[in-house]
mmCIF file of C-alpha atoms in Angstrom:
data_model
loop_
_atom_site.group_PDB
_atom_site.id
_atom_site.type_symbol
_atom_site.label_atom_id
_atom_site.label_comp_id
_atom_site.label_asym_id
_atom_site.label_seq_id
_atom_site.Cartn_x
_atom_site.Cartn_y
_atom_site.Cartn_z
ATOM 1 C CA MET U 300 -0.703 -159.190 91.245
ATOM 2 C CA GLU U 301 2.037 -156.754 90.203
ATOM 3 C CA ASP U 302 3.506 -154.568 92.948
ATOM 4 C CA ILE U 303 2.478 -151.436 91.055
ATOM 5 C CA ASP U 304 -1.157 -152.575 91.068
ATOM 6 C CA LEU U 305 -1.094 -153.100 94.830
ATOM 7 C CA LEU U 306 0.555 -149.731 95.411
ATOM 8 C CA LEU U 307 -2.035 -148.102 93.185
ATOM 9 C CA ASP U 308 -4.819 -149.776 95.118
ATOM 10 C CA LEU U 309 -3.316 -148.624 98.413
ATOM 11 C CA HIS U 310 -2.717 -145.019 97.384
ATOM 12 C CA LYS U 311 -5.151 -143.938 94.660
ATOM 13 C CA LYS U 312 -7.854 -142.750 97.084
ATOM 14 C CA ALA U 313 -5.329 -140.926 99.260
ATOM 15 C CA ASP U 314 -4.923 -137.169 99.321
ATOM 16 C CA ARG U 315 -1.158 -137.690 99.312
ATOM 17 C CA GLN U 316 1.168 -140.385 98.035
ATOM 18 C CA GLY U 317 4.049 -139.114 100.145
ATOM 19 C CA PRO U 318 4.872 -136.701 102.974
ATOM 20 C CA GLY U 319 3.865 -133.090 102.435
ATOM 21 C CA GLY U 320 1.424 -130.374 103.378
ATOM 22 C CA GLU U 321 -0.511 -127.452 101.940
ATOM 23 C CA ALA U 322 1.306 -124.968 104.183
ATOM 24 C CA GLU U 323 4.653 -126.308 103.003
ATOM 25 C CA THR U 324 3.699 -126.008 99.334
ATOM 26 C CA ARG U 325 2.582 -122.428 99.977
ATOM 27 C CA LEU U 326 5.890 -121.689 101.744
ATOM 28 C CA ALA U 327 7.762 -122.960 98.698
ATOM 29 C CA VAL U 328 5.605 -120.709 96.516
ATOM 30 C CA THR U 329 6.551 -117.731 98.691
ATOM 31 C CA LEU U 330 10.254 -118.577 98.509
ATOM 32 C CA SER U 331 10.028 -119.006 94.738
ATOM 33 C CA GLY U 332 9.104 -115.359 94.173
ATOM 34 C CA LEU U 333 6.306 -116.330 91.764
ATOM 35 C CA SER U 334 3.376 -114.977 93.752
ATOM 36 C CA ASP U 335 3.060 -111.622 91.969
ATOM 37 C CA ARG U 336 3.598 -112.912 88.439
ATOM 38 C CA LYS U 337 0.859 -113.487 85.871
ATOM 39 C CA ASN U 338 0.048 -116.137 83.272
ATOM 40 C CA LEU U 339 2.577 -118.650 84.536
ATOM 41 C CA LYS U 340 3.162 -122.030 82.937
ATOM 42 C CA ILE U 341 3.976 -124.695 85.526
ATOM 43 C CA ALA U 342 4.503 -128.454 85.394
ATOM 44 C CA ASP U 343 3.876 -130.516 88.528
ATOM 45 C CA ILE U 344 5.831 -133.713 87.841
ATOM 46 C CA GLY U 345 4.910 -136.918 89.662
ATOM 47 C CA CYS U 346 1.759 -135.200 90.881
ATOM 48 C CA GLY U 347 -0.110 -138.271 92.151
ATOM 49 C CA THR U 348 -3.695 -137.407 93.015
ATOM 50 C CA GLY U 349 -2.841 -133.730 92.986
ATOM 51 C CA ALA U 350 -2.509 -132.249 96.466
ATOM 52 C CA SER U 351 0.333 -129.957 95.411
ATOM 53 C CA THR U 352 -1.205 -129.319 91.980
ATOM 54 C CA ILE U 353 -4.393 -127.951 93.492
ATOM 55 C CA THR U 354 -2.481 -125.776 95.970
ATOM 56 C CA LEU U 355 -0.429 -124.325 93.109
ATOM 57 C CA ALA U 356 -3.571 -123.598 91.112
ATOM 58 C CA LYS U 357 -5.134 -121.847 94.094
ATOM 59 C CA SER U 358 -1.984 -119.906 94.995
ATOM 60 C CA LEU U 359 -0.802 -118.653 91.621
ATOM 61 C CA ASP U 360 -2.039 -117.082 88.396
ATOM 62 C CA ALA U 361 -0.956 -120.150 86.471
ATOM 63 C CA ASP U 362 -1.863 -122.923 84.103
ATOM 64 C CA VAL U 363 -0.582 -126.123 85.716
ATOM 65 C CA THR U 364 0.193 -129.290 83.801
ATOM 66 C CA ALA U 365 -0.117 -132.218 86.208
ATOM 67 C CA VAL U 366 2.156 -135.059 85.101
ATOM 68 C CA ASP U 367 1.974 -138.666 86.284
ATOM 69 C CA PHE U 368 2.409 -142.023 84.567
ATOM 70 C CA LEU U 369 -0.615 -143.494 86.371
ATOM 71 C CA GLN U 370 -3.913 -142.573 84.755
ATOM 72 C CA ASP U 371 -5.863 -143.645 87.845
ATOM 73 C CA PHE U 372 -4.120 -140.940 89.882
ATOM 74 C CA LEU U 373 -4.845 -138.338 87.217
ATOM 75 C CA LYS U 374 -8.537 -139.253 87.183
ATOM 76 C CA GLU U 375 -8.674 -138.693 90.945
ATOM 77 C CA LEU U 376 -6.869 -135.371 90.487
ATOM 78 C CA GLU U 377 -9.384 -134.218 87.893
ATOM 79 C CA GLN U 378 -12.254 -134.957 90.269
ATOM 80 C CA HIS U 379 -10.529 -133.123 93.123
ATOM 81 C CA ALA U 380 -9.811 -130.131 90.876
ATOM 82 C CA GLU U 381 -13.466 -129.944 89.857
ATOM 83 C CA THR U 382 -14.548 -130.054 93.507
ATOM 84 C CA GLU U 383 -12.035 -127.339 94.450
ATOM 85 C CA GLY U 384 -13.035 -125.088 91.563
ATOM 86 C CA VAL U 385 -9.664 -125.032 89.805
ATOM 87 C CA SER U 386 -10.222 -127.491 86.961
ATOM 88 C CA ARG U 387 -9.851 -124.765 84.301
ATOM 89 C CA GLN U 388 -6.305 -124.093 85.470
ATOM 90 C CA ILE U 389 -5.172 -127.725 85.417
ATOM 91 C CA THR U 390 -4.365 -130.006 82.501
ATOM 92 C CA THR U 391 -3.416 -133.619 83.184
ATOM 93 C CA LEU U 392 -0.695 -135.395 81.239
ATOM 94 C CA GLU U 393 -0.070 -139.137 81.422
ATOM 95 C CA ALA U 394 3.687 -139.428 80.920
ATOM 96 C CA SER U 395 6.876 -140.726 82.455
ATOM 97 C CA MET U 396 8.945 -138.068 84.191
ATOM 98 C CA ASP U 397 12.047 -139.108 82.255
ATOM 99 C CA ALA U 398 10.356 -138.855 78.840
ATOM 100 C CA LEU U 399 8.661 -135.462 78.858
ATOM 101 C CA THR U 400 7.953 -133.554 75.659
ATOM 102 C CA PHE U 401 7.619 -129.960 76.808
ATOM 103 C CA ALA U 402 9.169 -127.514 74.370
ATOM 104 C CA PRO U 403 12.510 -126.082 75.509
ATOM 105 C CA SER U 404 12.438 -122.916 77.646
ATOM 106 C CA THR U 405 8.648 -122.798 77.947
ATOM 107 C CA LEU U 406 7.985 -123.377 81.665
ATOM 108 C CA ASP U 407 8.120 -120.709 84.343
ATOM 109 C CA ALA U 408 8.400 -123.373 87.039
ATOM 110 C CA ILE U 409 8.743 -127.097 87.606
ATOM 111 C CA TRP U 410 7.342 -128.564 90.809
ATOM 112 C CA SER U 411 7.879 -132.092 92.107
ATOM 113 C CA GLU U 412 6.996 -133.069 95.657
ATOM 114 C CA GLY U 413 8.405 -136.378 96.856
ATOM 115 C CA ALA U 414 8.701 -137.829 93.348
ATOM 116 C CA ILE U 415 12.067 -136.956 91.817
ATOM 117 C CA TYR U 416 13.622 -139.978 93.569
ATOM 118 C CA ASN U 417 11.963 -142.151 90.896
ATOM 119 C CA ILE U 418 14.670 -141.115 88.447
ATOM 120 C CA GLY U 419 17.172 -139.764 90.971
ATOM 121 C CA PHE U 420 17.772 -136.207 92.122
ATOM 122 C CA GLU U 421 20.723 -135.339 89.892
ATOM 123 C CA ARG U 422 19.258 -136.942 86.791
ATOM 124 C CA GLY U 423 15.966 -135.204 87.436
ATOM 125 C CA ILE U 424 17.376 -131.720 87.791
ATOM 126 C CA GLN U 425 19.503 -132.264 84.679
ATOM 127 C CA THR U 426 16.677 -133.745 82.586
ATOM 128 C CA TRP U 427 14.112 -131.096 83.481
ATOM 129 C CA ARG U 428 16.335 -128.006 83.314
ATOM 130 C CA PRO U 429 16.008 -127.461 79.510
ATOM 131 C CA PHE U 430 12.230 -127.082 79.848
ATOM 132 C CA LEU U 431 12.589 -124.050 82.115
ATOM 133 C CA LYS U 432 12.707 -120.525 80.813
ATOM 134 C CA PRO U 433 15.828 -118.527 81.714
ATOM 135 C CA GLY U 434 15.357 -117.693 85.390
ATOM 136 C CA GLY U 435 12.692 -120.396 85.728
ATOM 137 C CA ILE U 436 12.037 -121.986 89.103
ATOM 138 C CA LEU U 437 12.662 -125.557 90.236
ATOM 139 C CA ALA U 438 10.914 -126.610 93.458
ATOM 140 C CA VAL U 439 11.346 -130.203 94.642
ATOM 141 C CA SER U 440 11.130 -132.114 97.890
ATOM 142 C CA GLU U 441 13.704 -134.856 98.284
ATOM 143 C CA LEU U 442 14.613 -137.426 100.951
ATOM 144 C CA THR U 443 17.360 -135.778 102.990
ATOM 145 C CA TRP U 444 19.594 -136.649 105.927
ATOM 146 C CA LEU U 445 19.195 -134.048 108.669
ATOM 147 C CA THR U 446 22.507 -134.918 110.319
ATOM 148 C CA ASP U 447 25.960 -135.963 109.188
ATOM 149 C CA ARG U 448 25.707 -139.145 111.273
ATOM 150 C CA ARG U 449 22.692 -141.344 112.030
ATOM 151 C CA PRO U 450 21.822 -144.767 113.442
ATOM 152 C CA SER U 451 23.098 -147.620 111.285
ATOM 153 C CA GLU U 452 19.648 -149.234 111.076
ATOM 154 C CA LEU U 453 18.202 -146.087 109.534
ATOM 155 C CA ASP U 454 21.232 -145.538 107.306
ATOM 156 C CA ASP U 455 21.098 -149.104 106.025
ATOM 157 C CA HIS U 456 17.379 -148.926 105.246
ATOM 158 C CA TRP U 457 17.346 -145.701 103.273
ATOM 159 C CA SER U 458 20.703 -146.268 101.589
ATOM 160 C CA ARG U 459 19.235 -149.522 100.272
ATOM 161 C CA GLU U 460 15.863 -148.045 99.290
ATOM 162 C CA TYR U 461 17.252 -144.812 97.807
ATOM 163 C CA PRO U 462 21.035 -144.746 97.350
ATOM 164 C CA GLU U 463 20.981 -141.013 96.469
ATOM 165 C CA VAL U 464 19.763 -139.996 99.937
ATOM 166 C CA ASP U 465 22.187 -137.370 101.244
ATOM 167 C CA THR U 466 22.503 -134.207 103.306
ATOM 168 C CA ALA U 467 21.067 -130.863 102.268
ATOM 169 C CA SER U 468 24.547 -129.469 101.660
ATOM 170 C CA ALA U 469 25.227 -132.252 99.146
ATOM 171 C CA LYS U 470 21.918 -131.676 97.360
ATOM 172 C CA ILE U 471 22.480 -127.929 97.190
ATOM 173 C CA ALA U 472 25.956 -128.558 95.770
ATOM 174 C CA LEU U 473 24.358 -130.646 93.009
ATOM 175 C CA LEU U 474 21.983 -127.812 92.182
ATOM 176 C CA GLU U 475 24.889 -125.383 91.986
ATOM 177 C CA ALA U 476 26.880 -127.781 89.792
ATOM 178 C CA ASN U 477 23.991 -128.267 87.373
ATOM 179 C CA GLY U 478 23.064 -124.728 86.425
ATOM 180 C CA TYR U 479 20.875 -123.557 89.294
ATOM 181 C CA THR U 480 21.236 -121.007 92.063
ATOM 182 C CA PRO U 481 19.537 -122.012 95.351
ATOM 183 C CA MET U 482 16.825 -119.652 96.587
ATOM 184 C CA GLY U 483 15.485 -121.465 99.631
ATOM 185 C CA TYR U 484 15.496 -124.666 101.661
ATOM 186 C CA PHE U 485 13.465 -126.061 104.540
ATOM 187 C CA THR U 486 12.589 -129.459 105.956
ATOM 188 C CA LEU U 487 9.135 -130.978 106.239
ATOM 189 C CA PRO U 488 7.916 -131.196 109.849
ATOM 190 C CA GLU U 489 6.769 -134.463 111.406
ATOM 191 C CA THR U 490 3.107 -133.628 110.811
ATOM 192 C CA CYS U 491 3.722 -133.890 107.061
ATOM 193 C CA TRP U 492 4.824 -137.475 107.576
ATOM 194 C CA ILE U 493 2.616 -138.672 110.422
ATOM 195 C CA ASP U 494 -0.668 -136.781 110.102
ATOM 196 C CA ASN U 495 -0.755 -136.187 106.347
ATOM 197 C CA TYR U 496 0.715 -139.443 105.053
ATOM 198 C CA TYR U 497 1.375 -142.320 107.421
ATOM 199 C CA ARG U 498 -1.771 -142.293 109.583
ATOM 200 C CA PRO U 499 -4.162 -142.088 106.620
ATOM 201 C CA MET U 500 -2.252 -144.903 104.937
ATOM 202 C CA GLN U 501 -2.459 -147.072 108.054
ATOM 203 C CA GLU U 502 -6.219 -146.573 108.046
ATOM 204 C CA ARG U 503 -6.346 -148.137 104.579
ATOM 205 C CA PHE U 504 -4.384 -151.279 105.497
ATOM 206 C CA ALA U 505 -7.355 -153.261 106.803
ATOM 207 C CA GLY U 506 -9.446 -152.592 103.712
ATOM 208 C CA LEU U 507 -6.634 -153.660 101.395
ATOM 209 C CA LEU U 508 -6.064 -156.881 103.321
ATOM 210 C CA GLU U 509 -9.780 -157.625 103.339
ATOM 211 C CA LYS U 510 -10.130 -156.955 99.613
ATOM 212 C CA TYR U 511 -7.453 -159.523 98.773
ATOM 213 C CA ASP U 512 -8.310 -162.020 101.536
ATOM 214 C CA GLY U 513 -4.974 -161.453 103.250
ATOM 215 C CA ALA U 514 -2.919 -162.608 100.250
ATOM 216 C CA SER U 515 0.760 -163.024 101.015
ATOM 217 C CA ASP U 516 1.926 -160.263 98.673
ATOM 218 C CA VAL U 517 -0.571 -157.840 100.213
ATOM 219 C CA ARG U 518 0.558 -158.758 103.738
ATOM 220 C CA ALA U 519 4.158 -158.248 102.644
ATOM 221 C CA LEU U 520 3.352 -154.766 101.315
ATOM 222 C CA VAL U 521 1.518 -153.761 104.496
ATOM 223 C CA GLU U 522 4.332 -155.099 106.672
ATOM 224 C CA ALA U 523 6.942 -153.210 104.641
ATOM 225 C CA GLU U 524 4.999 -149.961 104.883
ATOM 226 C CA GLN U 525 4.481 -150.446 108.627
ATOM 227 C CA ALA U 526 8.190 -151.145 109.093
ATOM 228 C CA GLU U 527 9.005 -147.845 107.382
ATOM 229 C CA ILE U 528 6.518 -146.039 109.619
ATOM 230 C CA ASN U 529 8.073 -147.593 112.724
ATOM 231 C CA LEU U 530 11.527 -146.565 111.556
ATOM 232 C CA TYR U 531 10.459 -142.973 110.974
ATOM 233 C CA GLU U 532 8.751 -142.737 114.347
ATOM 234 C CA ARG U 533 11.949 -143.880 116.062
ATOM 235 C CA PHE U 534 14.393 -141.807 114.027
ATOM 236 C CA SER U 535 12.548 -138.716 112.761
ATOM 237 C CA ALA U 536 15.315 -136.483 114.109
ATOM 238 C CA PHE U 537 17.681 -137.832 111.478
ATOM 239 C CA VAL U 538 15.722 -137.867 108.211
ATOM 240 C CA SER U 539 12.970 -135.969 106.415
ATOM 241 C CA TYR U 540 12.163 -134.479 103.065
ATOM 242 C CA GLY U 541 14.131 -131.369 102.290
ATOM 243 C CA TYR U 542 12.314 -128.817 100.136
ATOM 244 C CA TYR U 543 14.664 -127.158 97.628
ATOM 245 C CA ILE U 544 13.788 -124.050 95.655
ATOM 246 C CA ALA U 545 16.248 -122.920 92.960
ATOM 247 C CA ARG U 546 16.436 -120.675 89.903
ATOM 248 C CA LYS U 547 17.768 -121.707 86.509
ATOM 249 C CA LEU U 548 20.944 -119.848 85.625
ATOM 250 C CA PRO U 549 21.649 -118.653 82.065
ATOM 251 C CA ASP U 550 23.338 -121.205 79.833
#
């Protein structure tokens, strides 16, 4: 079985495919300055099953396009949106985040929680910027070092898994160098990792192993995920997701 199929099986029934929280999405909305505006057009890129999408639809007067390349995630999102009473505000779009076809300067905001790493932070903010209206908002959460120095075991792991991991000051400098002015920054608390993401995922391990009769590739996936959890629990003081909110500057 392909790795992507196993990951889909592990995550498609989850509320979240990465660390995050409703309160944190709402805080980003507040920092964005969008709360009092009407008829917004927003894209939520790498939306997964739609936790952030639904919060945006509930929090703002907006039409939200939920973008993911996995149709199974989008189907789950559509069901959640119907249950939450916001389906009329949400349109799903099956697409790769590096091949979007939004018209230039048509979006009031671009959201992406825990997903921009798939194409890299700098490439993402460069690729998506033309879709934003002048003064449009970019809000992304991104793996971030919380200190200038950290344990070598942690540094080695994340530098291997995501070479663009860096400090908040470095990420903010990239925003400034690529036509944005920063408006806000905060880090996700441990509950966003442990309670909202890791513990629910651990609860799904047994079912996945049972479904595939403990196949070696499934055991390897579970062991890799558990190793990441163990690493976070030991070193949470040194790494998190940073949430970056920025405004597009005039060209």
